């Protein structure tokens, strides 16, 4: 009886229901959606620049349509059955490696239901890193990524939360200019100008760590950003180099254990000292239990922070002089939120008469505020495009 025979052949073959390509926060994301959990291997193609995604398990039915090229991927081949596996060719525009690869369970949500998904994020790499990464086939999902929670599905109209952090305040004046003006005043004025421009776009929910002349501990600034689940944290400072009146220009910093240069290291030490002015006691170290999840999150955060910092230097260069090597890194305590992309902007040098005049002028503040909005727009513009 034909029906019995068909039953004996087992369950329906698993089926790839959809292949999606897109950009996500600067990465190229390939999503394989299927009727069963996907296990796969990713290997370099023997000739040419490209990868082969090889799906294990039962025969895979071909997906209905091929997505168009995106990011690092020039195109996908049609699934080919080979040696009991199903292979999909991934043509690359440039060498790439897997940043992460994880599975998402089927979901029923307001946007409809989805099947089992394997998410693969690729990032650009130099040819040597590519060769090393694919010296042997890579089993997916990657074990380190299993526990990463999927990013929350933001509604399309959700406003991003930006925390602006005017440095110093209250009994802590920060750097003092040759003519006696205080860093705490310029950081507040610039932050207020940025906040009002960001709010005017209607795209952002803006929170300030202080909106008047008061003292706020560094850890409390970080905690505020985390409490509000900020999408971005921007700390605003202005430097001063004692008797050096010539050094000028803006600099953008991200957090790193090892400083990019001795000057950055010295600056971070100065800025990290702010809490000692609160009454002698050194501030507590980061109080959170460092879980593996936070560690994983912080890798992603570091990548996003660097991306934003790069965009900010580009935007600032449009109207404000930058320092030589304007993108630097040091161990700033105020940038230590493991789950909030963070950068620190040194507006310029109060020890330089030109910078001082610019920063305390309305036109200087407006240019800086416009640059911040441009950088934040492009940071989230690319991300929004990708998240869909
Ligand atoms: Zn400062």
mmCIF file of C-alpha atoms and ligand atoms in Angstrom:
data_model
loop_
_atom_site.group_PDB
_atom_site.id
_atom_site.type_symbol
_atom_site.label_atom_id
_atom_site.label_comp_id
_atom_site.label_asym_id
_atom_site.label_seq_id
_atom_site.Cartn_x
_atom_site.Cartn_y
_atom_site.Cartn_z
ATOM 1 C CA UNK A 1 0.000 0.000 0.000
ATOM 2 C CA UNK A 2 1.632 3.230 -1.147
ATOM 3 C CA UNK A 3 0.630 5.186 1.965
ATOM 4 C CA UNK A 4 2.365 2.701 4.272
ATOM 5 C CA UNK A 5 5.507 2.817 2.172
ATOM 6 C CA UNK A 6 5.640 6.580 2.325
ATOM 7 C CA UNK A 7 5.200 6.404 6.099
ATOM 8 C CA UNK A 8 8.046 3.925 6.432
ATOM 9 C CA UNK A 9 10.381 6.327 4.658
ATOM 10 C CA UNK A 10 10.259 8.504 7.791
ATOM 11 C CA UNK A 11 9.303 12.057 8.504
ATOM 12 C CA UNK A 12 9.290 14.758 5.891
ATOM 13 C CA UNK A 13 12.778 15.859 4.927
ATOM 14 C CA UNK A 14 13.971 18.961 6.665
ATOM 15 C CA UNK A 15 13.651 21.977 4.500
ATOM 16 C CA UNK A 16 15.492 25.257 4.195
ATOM 17 C CA UNK A 17 12.663 27.718 4.149
ATOM 18 C CA UNK A 18 14.571 30.918 3.724
ATOM 19 C CA UNK A 19 18.029 32.378 3.191
ATOM 20 C CA UNK A 20 18.539 35.979 4.206
ATOM 21 C CA UNK A 21 21.497 38.297 3.763
ATOM 22 C CA UNK A 22 21.835 41.681 5.400
ATOM 23 C CA UNK A 23 24.043 44.101 7.248
ATOM 24 C CA UNK A 24 24.031 44.157 11.008
ATOM 25 C CA UNK A 25 26.146 46.710 12.876
ATOM 26 C CA UNK A 26 28.905 46.566 10.296
ATOM 27 C CA UNK A 27 28.811 42.783 9.928
ATOM 28 C CA UNK A 28 27.402 40.792 7.045
ATOM 29 C CA UNK A 29 24.686 38.523 8.382
ATOM 30 C CA UNK A 30 23.532 35.321 6.716
ATOM 31 C CA UNK A 31 20.455 33.690 8.214
ATOM 32 C CA UNK A 32 19.522 30.147 7.254
ATOM 33 C CA UNK A 33 15.962 29.455 8.279
ATOM 34 C CA UNK A 34 14.826 25.857 8.270
ATOM 35 C CA UNK A 35 12.175 23.448 9.467
ATOM 36 C CA UNK A 36 14.665 21.775 11.853
ATOM 37 C CA UNK A 37 17.715 22.934 13.851
ATOM 38 C CA UNK A 38 20.612 23.570 11.496
ATOM 39 C CA UNK A 39 24.056 22.140 11.939
ATOM 40 C CA UNK A 40 26.597 23.122 9.357
ATOM 41 C CA UNK A 41 30.211 23.464 8.417
ATOM 42 C CA UNK A 42 31.790 26.442 6.743
ATOM 43 C CA UNK A 43 34.835 25.810 4.586
ATOM 44 C CA UNK A 44 36.901 27.834 2.150
ATOM 45 C CA UNK A 45 36.234 27.070 -1.491
ATOM 46 C CA UNK A 46 39.176 25.237 -3.028
ATOM 47 C CA UNK A 47 39.565 27.871 -5.716
ATOM 48 C CA UNK A 48 38.687 31.546 -5.743
ATOM 49 C CA UNK A 49 37.479 33.678 -2.882
ATOM 50 C CA UNK A 50 34.460 32.137 -1.260
ATOM 51 C CA UNK A 51 33.039 29.785 1.318
ATOM 52 C CA UNK A 52 30.906 26.684 1.198
ATOM 53 C CA UNK A 53 28.203 26.268 3.802
ATOM 54 C CA UNK A 54 27.562 22.579 4.133
ATOM 55 C CA UNK A 55 24.364 21.562 5.934
ATOM 56 C CA UNK A 56 24.395 18.175 7.655
ATOM 57 C CA UNK A 57 21.488 15.859 8.254
ATOM 58 C CA UNK A 58 18.708 14.874 5.924
ATOM 59 C CA UNK A 59 18.336 16.181 2.428
ATOM 60 C CA UNK A 60 17.556 19.856 2.344
ATOM 61 C CA UNK A 61 14.923 21.132 0.032
ATOM 62 C CA UNK A 62 15.966 24.223 -1.844
ATOM 63 C CA UNK A 63 14.757 27.542 -0.479
ATOM 64 C CA UNK A 64 12.261 29.409 -2.602
ATOM 65 C CA UNK A 65 14.402 32.364 -3.596
ATOM 66 C CA UNK A 66 17.973 33.586 -3.416
ATOM 67 C CA UNK A 67 18.638 36.834 -1.599
ATOM 68 C CA UNK A 68 20.538 39.551 -3.371
ATOM 69 C CA UNK A 69 24.114 40.446 -2.499
ATOM 70 C CA UNK A 70 24.854 42.270 0.735
ATOM 71 C CA UNK A 71 27.994 43.476 2.444
ATOM 72 C CA UNK A 72 30.836 41.005 2.106
ATOM 73 C CA UNK A 73 28.745 38.493 0.163
ATOM 74 C CA UNK A 74 28.562 38.890 -3.606
ATOM 75 C CA UNK A 75 26.007 36.133 -3.959
ATOM 76 C CA UNK A 76 24.822 32.701 -2.861
ATOM 77 C CA UNK A 77 24.748 29.568 -4.990
ATOM 78 C CA UNK A 78 21.765 27.278 -5.197
ATOM 79 C CA UNK A 79 21.881 24.386 -2.733
ATOM 80 C CA UNK A 80 23.706 21.377 -4.178
ATOM 81 C CA UNK A 81 23.400 17.815 -2.851
ATOM 82 C CA UNK A 82 26.774 16.238 -2.348
ATOM 83 C CA UNK A 83 27.935 13.238 -0.282
ATOM 84 C CA UNK A 84 24.771 13.198 1.814
ATOM 85 C CA UNK A 85 25.110 16.886 2.638
ATOM 86 C CA UNK A 86 23.727 20.015 1.091
ATOM 87 C CA UNK A 87 26.200 22.685 0.085
ATOM 88 C CA UNK A 88 25.552 26.361 -0.563
ATOM 89 C CA UNK A 89 28.324 28.394 -2.162
ATOM 90 C CA UNK A 90 28.967 31.837 -0.665
ATOM 91 C CA UNK A 91 30.864 34.147 -3.000
ATOM 92 C CA UNK A 92 32.829 36.771 -1.104
ATOM 93 C CA UNK A 93 33.728 40.297 -2.122
ATOM 94 C CA UNK A 94 36.782 40.233 0.145
ATOM 95 C CA UNK A 95 38.287 37.827 2.687
ATOM 96 C CA UNK A 96 36.053 37.346 5.713
ATOM 97 C CA UNK A 97 35.918 35.347 8.919
ATOM 98 C CA UNK A 98 33.076 34.326 11.208
ATOM 99 C CA UNK A 99 32.555 36.852 14.009
ATOM 100 C CA UNK A 100 29.871 34.675 15.582
ATOM 101 C CA UNK A 101 27.363 32.017 14.618
ATOM 102 C CA UNK A 102 24.433 31.022 16.757
ATOM 103 C CA UNK A 103 21.031 29.396 16.597
ATOM 104 C CA UNK A 104 17.712 30.977 17.325
ATOM 105 C CA UNK A 105 14.688 28.874 18.223
ATOM 106 C CA UNK A 106 11.442 29.232 16.307
ATOM 107 C CA UNK A 107 9.470 32.252 17.374
ATOM 108 C CA UNK A 108 5.910 33.310 17.160
ATOM 109 C CA UNK A 109 5.707 37.041 17.382
ATOM 110 C CA UNK A 110 3.793 40.047 16.176
ATOM 111 C CA UNK A 111 5.826 39.949 12.966
ATOM 112 C CA UNK A 112 4.790 36.374 12.238
ATOM 113 C CA UNK A 113 6.361 33.027 12.971
ATOM 114 C CA UNK A 114 9.827 31.879 12.041
ATOM 115 C CA UNK A 115 11.513 28.511 11.813
ATOM 116 C CA UNK A 116 14.793 27.322 13.269
ATOM 117 C CA UNK A 117 17.482 29.828 12.380
ATOM 118 C CA UNK A 118 21.231 29.651 12.098
ATOM 119 C CA UNK A 119 22.683 33.161 12.184
ATOM 120 C CA UNK A 120 26.191 33.670 10.805
ATOM 121 C CA UNK A 121 27.889 37.050 11.129
ATOM 122 C CA UNK A 122 30.925 37.646 8.920
ATOM 123 C CA UNK A 123 33.452 40.390 9.313
ATOM 124 C CA UNK A 124 36.203 41.477 6.919
ATOM 125 C CA UNK A 125 39.638 39.992 7.520
ATOM 126 C CA UNK A 126 43.035 40.137 5.900
ATOM 127 C CA UNK A 127 43.915 37.231 3.592
ATOM 128 C CA UNK A 128 46.150 35.631 6.204
ATOM 129 C CA UNK A 129 43.459 35.654 8.902
ATOM 130 C CA UNK A 130 41.033 34.198 6.361
ATOM 131 C CA UNK A 131 43.475 31.407 5.502
ATOM 132 C CA UNK A 132 44.069 30.612 9.169
ATOM 133 C CA UNK A 133 40.370 30.697 10.054
ATOM 134 C CA UNK A 134 39.465 28.251 7.308
ATOM 135 C CA UNK A 135 42.513 26.009 7.453
ATOM 136 C CA UNK A 136 39.943 23.413 8.492
ATOM 137 C CA UNK A 137 36.149 23.505 8.131
ATOM 138 C CA UNK A 138 34.470 25.519 10.895
ATOM 139 C CA UNK A 139 31.585 23.776 12.682
ATOM 140 C CA UNK A 140 28.544 25.988 13.206
ATOM 141 C CA UNK A 141 27.019 27.217 15.429
ATOM 142 C CA UNK A 142 30.171 28.351 17.216
ATOM 143 C CA UNK A 143 30.235 27.026 20.798
ATOM 144 C CA UNK A 144 31.074 30.405 22.323
ATOM 145 C CA UNK A 145 28.045 32.013 20.820
ATOM 146 C CA UNK A 146 25.403 29.563 22.008
ATOM 147 C CA UNK A 147 24.517 31.540 25.077
ATOM 148 C CA UNK A 148 24.259 34.918 23.443
ATOM 149 C CA UNK A 149 20.732 36.123 23.733
ATOM 150 C CA UNK A 150 19.299 37.369 20.475
ATOM 151 C CA UNK A 151 19.184 41.149 20.327
ATOM 152 C CA UNK A 152 15.815 42.419 21.500
ATOM 153 C CA UNK A 153 13.422 42.850 18.628
ATOM 154 C CA UNK A 154 12.945 46.587 18.680
ATOM 155 C CA UNK A 155 9.820 47.958 17.183
ATOM 156 C CA UNK A 156 10.616 49.843 14.019
ATOM 157 C CA UNK A 157 9.733 53.173 15.584
ATOM 158 C CA UNK A 158 11.627 52.659 18.804
ATOM 159 C CA UNK A 159 13.744 55.664 19.660
ATOM 160 C CA UNK A 160 17.349 54.958 20.537
ATOM 161 C CA UNK A 161 18.502 55.936 24.000
ATOM 162 C CA UNK A 162 21.597 58.126 24.027
ATOM 163 C CA UNK A 163 23.337 58.971 27.278
ATOM 164 C CA UNK A 164 25.456 62.124 27.090
ATOM 165 C CA UNK A 165 27.976 62.519 29.861
ATOM 166 C CA UNK A 166 29.352 66.018 30.463
ATOM 167 C CA UNK A 167 32.616 65.421 32.320
ATOM 168 C CA UNK A 168 33.324 66.699 35.845
ATOM 169 C CA UNK A 169 31.030 69.146 37.701
ATOM 170 C CA UNK A 170 30.475 70.508 41.176
ATOM 171 C CA UNK A 171 33.646 70.493 43.264
ATOM 172 C CA UNK A 172 35.502 68.911 40.332
ATOM 173 C CA UNK A 173 36.253 71.632 37.743
ATOM 174 C CA UNK A 174 38.252 69.328 35.461
ATOM 175 C CA UNK A 175 40.970 71.025 33.444
ATOM 176 C CA UNK A 176 41.412 74.777 33.845
ATOM 177 C CA UNK A 177 42.341 77.032 30.938
ATOM 178 C CA UNK A 178 45.126 79.601 30.943
ATOM 179 C CA UNK A 179 42.506 82.303 31.403
ATOM 180 C CA UNK A 180 40.882 80.422 34.280
ATOM 181 C CA UNK A 181 37.889 78.836 32.586
ATOM 182 C CA UNK A 182 36.725 75.368 33.663
ATOM 183 C CA UNK A 183 36.375 72.146 31.693
ATOM 184 C CA UNK A 184 33.182 71.306 33.623
ATOM 185 C CA UNK A 185 31.450 74.350 32.103
ATOM 186 C CA UNK A 186 32.368 73.660 28.493
ATOM 187 C CA UNK A 187 31.496 69.967 28.724
ATOM 188 C CA UNK A 188 28.059 70.845 30.083
ATOM 189 C CA UNK A 189 27.428 73.517 27.444
ATOM 190 C CA UNK A 190 28.393 71.191 24.597
ATOM 191 C CA UNK A 191 26.358 68.289 26.015
ATOM 192 C CA UNK A 192 23.278 70.515 26.327
ATOM 193 C CA UNK A 193 23.717 71.695 22.721
ATOM 194 C CA UNK A 194 24.061 68.094 21.520
ATOM 195 C CA UNK A 195 21.029 67.004 23.549
ATOM 196 C CA UNK A 196 18.798 69.664 22.109
ATOM 197 C CA UNK A 197 19.827 68.857 18.526
ATOM 198 C CA UNK A 198 19.406 65.123 19.058
ATOM 199 C CA UNK A 199 15.983 65.611 20.630
ATOM 200 C CA UNK A 200 14.932 67.859 17.758
ATOM 201 C CA UNK A 201 15.353 64.955 15.321
ATOM 202 C CA UNK A 202 12.645 63.003 17.157
ATOM 203 C CA UNK A 203 14.772 59.882 16.732
ATOM 204 C CA UNK A 204 16.453 59.781 20.114
ATOM 205 C CA UNK A 205 15.663 59.579 23.780
ATOM 206 C CA UNK A 206 18.457 61.633 25.329
ATOM 207 C CA UNK A 207 19.560 61.335 28.941
ATOM 208 C CA UNK A 208 22.253 63.505 30.545
ATOM 209 C CA UNK A 209 24.359 62.252 33.461
ATOM 210 C CA UNK A 210 24.131 65.834 34.751
ATOM 211 C CA UNK A 211 22.273 68.843 33.404
ATOM 212 C CA UNK A 212 23.698 71.373 35.819
ATOM 213 C CA UNK A 213 26.852 72.076 37.782
ATOM 214 C CA UNK A 214 26.947 69.108 40.133
ATOM 215 C CA UNK A 215 29.346 66.318 40.987
ATOM 216 C CA UNK A 216 28.587 62.810 39.681
ATOM 217 C CA UNK A 217 30.799 59.802 40.371
ATOM 218 C CA UNK A 218 32.251 57.969 37.388
ATOM 219 C CA UNK A 219 30.619 54.695 38.394
ATOM 220 C CA UNK A 220 27.257 56.417 38.717
ATOM 221 C CA UNK A 221 27.605 57.748 35.175
ATOM 222 C CA UNK A 222 28.227 54.210 33.930
ATOM 223 C CA UNK A 223 25.414 52.815 36.072
ATOM 224 C CA UNK A 224 22.956 55.361 34.686
ATOM 225 C CA UNK A 225 23.686 54.279 31.114
ATOM 226 C CA UNK A 226 23.279 50.619 32.022
ATOM 227 C CA UNK A 227 20.092 51.189 34.012
ATOM 228 C CA UNK A 228 18.486 52.857 31.010
ATOM 229 C CA UNK A 229 19.846 50.178 28.656
ATOM 230 C CA UNK A 230 21.408 52.940 26.612
ATOM 231 C CA UNK A 231 22.197 52.261 22.991
ATOM 232 C CA UNK A 232 25.139 54.639 23.131
ATOM 233 C CA UNK A 233 27.147 56.465 25.782
ATOM 234 C CA UNK A 234 29.191 59.550 24.886
ATOM 235 C CA UNK A 235 31.381 61.138 27.513
ATOM 236 C CA UNK A 236 32.477 64.705 26.828
ATOM 237 C CA UNK A 237 35.695 66.243 28.085
ATOM 238 C CA UNK A 238 38.298 68.847 27.208
ATOM 239 C CA UNK A 239 41.962 68.379 27.910
ATOM 240 C CA UNK A 240 44.737 70.715 29.016
ATOM 241 C CA UNK A 241 48.464 70.225 28.733
ATOM 242 C CA UNK A 242 49.856 72.626 31.316
ATOM 243 C CA UNK A 243 52.426 74.891 29.708
ATOM 244 C CA UNK A 244 51.952 73.468 26.204
ATOM 245 C CA UNK A 245 49.986 76.110 24.317
ATOM 246 C CA UNK A 246 50.487 74.640 20.844
ATOM 247 C CA UNK A 247 48.781 71.243 21.003
ATOM 248 C CA UNK A 248 45.206 71.525 19.760
ATOM 249 C CA UNK A 249 42.352 69.627 18.215
ATOM 250 C CA UNK A 250 39.705 67.082 19.123
ATOM 251 C CA UNK A 251 40.416 63.435 19.967
ATOM 252 C CA UNK A 252 38.059 60.459 20.292
ATOM 253 C CA UNK A 253 38.821 57.657 22.727
ATOM 254 C CA UNK A 254 37.526 54.153 23.255
ATOM 255 C CA UNK A 255 38.282 51.932 26.210
ATOM 256 C CA UNK A 256 41.141 49.466 26.089
ATOM 257 C CA UNK A 257 43.185 47.791 28.801
ATOM 258 C CA UNK A 258 46.357 48.877 27.058
ATOM 259 C CA UNK A 259 46.544 52.530 26.013
ATOM 260 C CA UNK A 260 47.263 53.392 22.399
ATOM 261 C CA UNK A 261 50.041 55.783 23.440
ATOM 262 C CA UNK A 262 51.612 57.241 26.621
ATOM 263 C CA UNK A 263 49.683 60.493 26.319
ATOM 264 C CA UNK A 264 46.358 58.637 26.177
ATOM 265 C CA UNK A 265 47.391 56.612 29.209
ATOM 266 C CA UNK A 266 48.233 59.761 31.175
ATOM 267 C CA UNK A 267 44.941 61.338 30.177
ATOM 268 C CA UNK A 268 42.949 58.315 31.355
ATOM 269 C CA UNK A 269 44.755 58.464 34.698
ATOM 270 C CA UNK A 270 43.821 62.140 35.052
ATOM 271 C CA UNK A 271 40.202 61.581 34.108
ATOM 272 C CA UNK A 272 39.878 58.479 36.306
ATOM 273 C CA UNK A 273 40.990 60.539 39.301
ATOM 274 C CA UNK A 274 37.789 62.576 39.236
ATOM 275 C CA UNK A 275 36.086 60.490 41.921
ATOM 276 C CA UNK A 276 38.846 61.147 44.434
ATOM 277 C CA UNK A 277 37.617 64.727 44.661
ATOM 278 C CA UNK A 278 34.348 63.463 46.102
ATOM 279 C CA UNK A 279 35.812 63.231 49.573
ATOM 280 C CA UNK A 280 39.025 61.273 49.538
ATOM 281 C CA UNK A 281 37.788 57.741 49.040
ATOM 282 C CA UNK A 282 38.874 56.123 45.821
ATOM 283 C CA UNK A 283 35.922 54.885 43.846
ATOM 284 C CA UNK A 284 35.074 51.218 43.942
ATOM 285 C CA UNK A 285 36.068 49.161 40.955
ATOM 286 C CA UNK A 286 33.340 48.048 38.602
ATOM 287 C CA UNK A 287 30.900 46.408 40.965
ATOM 288 C CA UNK A 288 29.266 43.914 38.655
ATOM 289 C CA UNK A 289 29.931 40.248 38.768
ATOM 290 C CA UNK A 290 31.662 39.637 35.477
ATOM 291 C CA UNK A 291 29.682 36.837 33.961
ATOM 292 C CA UNK A 292 30.575 35.065 30.796
ATOM 293 C CA UNK A 293 27.582 36.635 29.140
ATOM 294 C CA UNK A 294 28.852 40.097 29.913
ATOM 295 C CA UNK A 295 32.255 39.097 28.646
ATOM 296 C CA UNK A 296 30.717 37.984 25.385
ATOM 297 C CA UNK A 297 28.612 41.108 25.246
ATOM 298 C CA UNK A 298 31.629 43.301 25.867
ATOM 299 C CA UNK A 299 33.397 41.972 22.792
ATOM 300 C CA UNK A 300 30.464 43.068 20.727
ATOM 301 C CA UNK A 301 30.335 46.355 22.639
ATOM 302 C CA UNK A 302 34.009 47.027 21.962
ATOM 303 C CA UNK A 303 33.496 46.514 18.263
ATOM 304 C CA UNK A 304 30.485 48.836 18.205
ATOM 305 C CA UNK A 305 32.322 51.428 20.314
ATOM 306 C CA UNK A 306 35.202 51.483 17.838
ATOM 307 C CA UNK A 307 32.796 51.812 14.977
ATOM 308 C CA UNK A 308 31.041 54.767 16.561
ATOM 309 C CA UNK A 309 34.355 56.417 17.484
ATOM 310 C CA UNK A 310 35.448 56.170 13.856
ATOM 311 C CA UNK A 311 32.215 57.741 12.644
ATOM 312 C CA UNK A 312 32.555 60.514 15.219
ATOM 313 C CA UNK A 313 36.064 61.473 14.095
ATOM 314 C CA UNK A 314 34.891 61.596 10.502
ATOM 315 C CA UNK A 315 31.908 63.781 11.412
ATOM 316 C CA UNK A 316 33.968 66.131 13.575
ATOM 317 C CA UNK A 317 36.614 66.592 10.887
ATOM 318 C CA UNK A 318 33.908 68.281 8.834
ATOM 319 C CA UNK A 319 33.992 71.440 10.948
ATOM 320 C CA UNK A 320 36.559 71.113 13.724
ATOM 321 C CA UNK A 321 40.302 70.488 13.665
ATOM 322 C CA UNK A 322 41.301 67.055 14.873
ATOM 323 C CA UNK A 323 44.465 66.134 16.671
ATOM 324 C CA UNK A 324 47.016 64.044 14.866
ATOM 325 C CA UNK A 325 45.986 60.370 15.307
ATOM 326 C CA UNK A 326 42.551 61.431 16.533
ATOM 327 C CA UNK A 327 41.340 57.909 17.304
ATOM 328 C CA UNK A 328 42.946 56.629 20.486
ATOM 329 C CA UNK A 329 42.344 54.167 23.292
ATOM 330 C CA UNK A 330 43.004 54.043 27.019
ATOM 331 C CA UNK A 331 41.529 52.554 30.153
ATOM 332 C CA UNK A 332 38.877 55.139 31.001
ATOM 333 C CA UNK A 333 36.708 54.030 33.887
ATOM 334 C CA UNK A 334 33.728 55.952 32.562
ATOM 335 C CA UNK A 335 33.775 53.779 29.407
ATOM 336 C CA UNK A 336 33.540 50.504 31.317
ATOM 337 C CA UNK A 337 29.896 49.519 30.732
ATOM 338 C CA UNK A 338 30.227 46.040 29.227
ATOM 339 C CA UNK A 339 26.922 46.248 27.391
ATOM 340 C CA UNK A 340 26.736 49.870 26.209
ATOM 341 C CA UNK A 341 28.826 51.051 23.249
ATOM 342 C CA UNK A 342 30.823 53.942 24.686
ATOM 343 C CA UNK A 343 33.239 56.607 23.524
ATOM 344 C CA UNK A 344 34.883 59.643 25.057
ATOM 345 C CA UNK A 345 35.282 62.866 23.120
ATOM 346 C CA UNK A 346 38.013 65.278 24.124
ATOM 347 C CA UNK A 347 36.738 68.439 22.501
ATOM 348 C CA UNK A 348 40.131 70.124 22.371
ATOM 349 C CA UNK A 349 42.789 71.680 24.579
ATOM 350 C CA UNK A 350 41.957 74.430 27.030
ATOM 351 C CA UNK A 351 45.697 75.109 27.174
ATOM 352 C CA UNK A 352 45.531 76.209 23.526
ATOM 353 C CA UNK A 353 44.107 79.735 23.086
ATOM 354 C CA UNK A 354 42.519 78.866 19.722
ATOM 355 C CA UNK A 355 40.750 75.773 21.059
ATOM 356 C CA UNK A 356 39.634 77.652 24.161
ATOM 357 C CA UNK A 357 38.084 80.421 22.084
ATOM 358 C CA UNK A 358 36.397 77.924 19.776
ATOM 359 C CA UNK A 359 34.978 75.743 22.533
ATOM 360 C CA UNK A 360 33.574 78.653 24.495
ATOM 361 C CA UNK A 361 31.941 80.114 21.373
ATOM 362 C CA UNK A 362 28.403 79.381 20.273
ATOM 363 C CA UNK A 363 29.528 78.532 16.758
ATOM 364 C CA UNK A 364 32.077 76.023 18.081
ATOM 365 C CA UNK A 365 29.431 74.359 20.228
ATOM 366 C CA UNK A 366 27.013 74.232 17.315
ATOM 367 C CA UNK A 367 29.574 72.615 15.038
ATOM 368 C CA UNK A 368 30.362 69.988 17.667
ATOM 369 C CA UNK A 369 26.690 69.306 18.270
ATOM 370 C CA UNK A 370 26.030 68.943 14.545
ATOM 371 C CA UNK A 371 28.947 66.519 14.254
ATOM 372 C CA UNK A 372 27.618 64.408 17.122
ATOM 373 C CA UNK A 373 24.181 64.185 15.507
ATOM 374 C CA UNK A 374 25.716 63.242 12.140
ATOM 375 C CA UNK A 375 27.848 60.506 13.709
ATOM 376 C CA UNK A 376 24.982 59.130 15.801
ATOM 377 C CA UNK A 377 22.665 59.160 12.797
ATOM 378 C CA UNK A 378 25.090 57.207 10.672
ATOM 379 C CA UNK A 379 25.862 54.785 13.514
ATOM 380 C CA UNK A 380 22.217 53.855 13.943
ATOM 381 C CA UNK A 381 21.302 54.330 10.308
ATOM 382 C CA UNK A 382 23.494 51.425 9.295
ATOM 383 C CA UNK A 383 22.314 49.383 12.244
ATOM 384 C CA UNK A 384 18.651 49.927 11.562
ATOM 385 C CA UNK A 385 19.108 48.910 7.961
ATOM 386 C CA UNK A 386 20.735 45.716 9.171
ATOM 387 C CA UNK A 387 18.300 44.797 11.894
ATOM 388 C CA UNK A 388 15.411 44.339 9.543
HETATM 389 ZN ZN1 LIG B 1 37.880 65.680 31.738
#
